[in-house]
Coordinates of N, CA and C in Angstrom, one line a residue:
X1 N 1.0 -1.1 0.1 CA -0.2 0.1 0.3 C 0.8 1.1 -0.1
X2 N 0.6 2.3 -0.7 CA 1.1 3.4 -1.0 C 1.0 4.3 0.2
X3 N 2.0 5.1 0.5 CA 1.8 6.1 1.9 C 1.0 7.4 1.1
X4 N 0.6 7.9 1.9 CA -0.6 9.4 1.5 C 0.4 10.3 1.9
X5 N 0.8 11.0 1.2 CA 1.3 12.6 1.5 C 0.0 13.3 1.8
X6 N 0.4 14.5 2.9 CA -0.6 15.6 2.8 C 0.4 17.2 2.6
X7 N -0.4 18.0 2.5 CA 0.1 19.4 2.4 C 0.0 19.8 3.9
X8 N 1.3 20.5 4.5 CA 1.4 21.1 5.5 C 1.2 22.1 5.9
X9 N 0.0 22.6 7.2 CA -0.5 24.0 7.1 C 0.1 24.5 8.2
X10 N 0.0 25.9 8.4 CA 0.4 26.9 9.7 C -1.0 26.7 10.4
X11 N -0.7 27.0 12.1 CA -1.7 26.9 12.6 C -3.0 27.6 12.4
X12 N -2.7 28.9 11.5 CA -3.7 29.7 10.9 C -4.7 28.9 9.8
X13 N -3.9 27.8 9.4 CA -4.6 27.0 7.9 C -4.1 27.5 6.9
X14 N -3.2 28.1 6.8 CA -2.3 28.7 5.5 C -1.7 27.6 4.9
X15 N -1.2 27.2 3.5 CA -0.6 26.0 3.5 C 1.2 27.0 3.5
X16 N 1.7 25.8 4.0 CA 3.3 25.9 4.2 C 3.9 25.7 3.0
X17 N 3.7 24.7 2.0 CA 4.4 24.5 0.5 C 4.9 23.4 0.7
X18 N 5.0 22.8 1.8 CA 5.8 21.5 2.0 C 4.6 20.5 2.3
X19 N 5.0 19.0 2.0 CA 4.2 17.8 1.7 C 4.8 17.0 3.2
X20 N 4.5 15.9 3.4 CA 4.8 15.1 4.3 C 3.8 13.9 4.9
X21 N 4.5 12.6 4.9 CA 3.6 11.6 4.7 C 2.5 11.5 5.8
X22 N 1.5 11.2 5.8 CA 0.7 10.9 6.5 C 0.6 10.5 7.8
X23 N 1.6 9.4 7.9 CA 2.0 8.9 9.1 C 2.8 9.6 10.0
X24 N 3.7 10.5 9.3 CA 4.7 11.4 9.7 C 4.0 12.8 10.3
X25 N 2.9 13.1 9.8 CA 2.4 14.1 10.2 C 1.8 13.9 11.7
X26 N 0.8 12.8 11.5 CA 0.3 11.9 12.8 C 1.4 11.8 13.9
X27 N 2.6 11.1 13.7 CA 3.2 11.0 15.0 C 4.0 12.2 15.3
X28 N 4.2 13.4 14.4 CA 5.1 14.3 14.6 C 4.3 15.4 15.1
X29 N 2.8 15.5 15.2 CA 1.7 16.4 15.4 C 1.7 17.4 14.8
X30 N 2.3 17.6 13.3 CA 1.9 18.6 12.5 C 0.1 19.1 12.2
X31 N 0.6 19.8 11.6 CA -0.9 20.3 10.9 C -1.3 19.7 9.6

């Protein structure tokens, strides 16, 4: 199964221009 990648957001909900694996987003507590 392929990893899903998500766009990272600022706390205000604006895109940062970065993407990260969904599992890493949850692990690291990113937006």
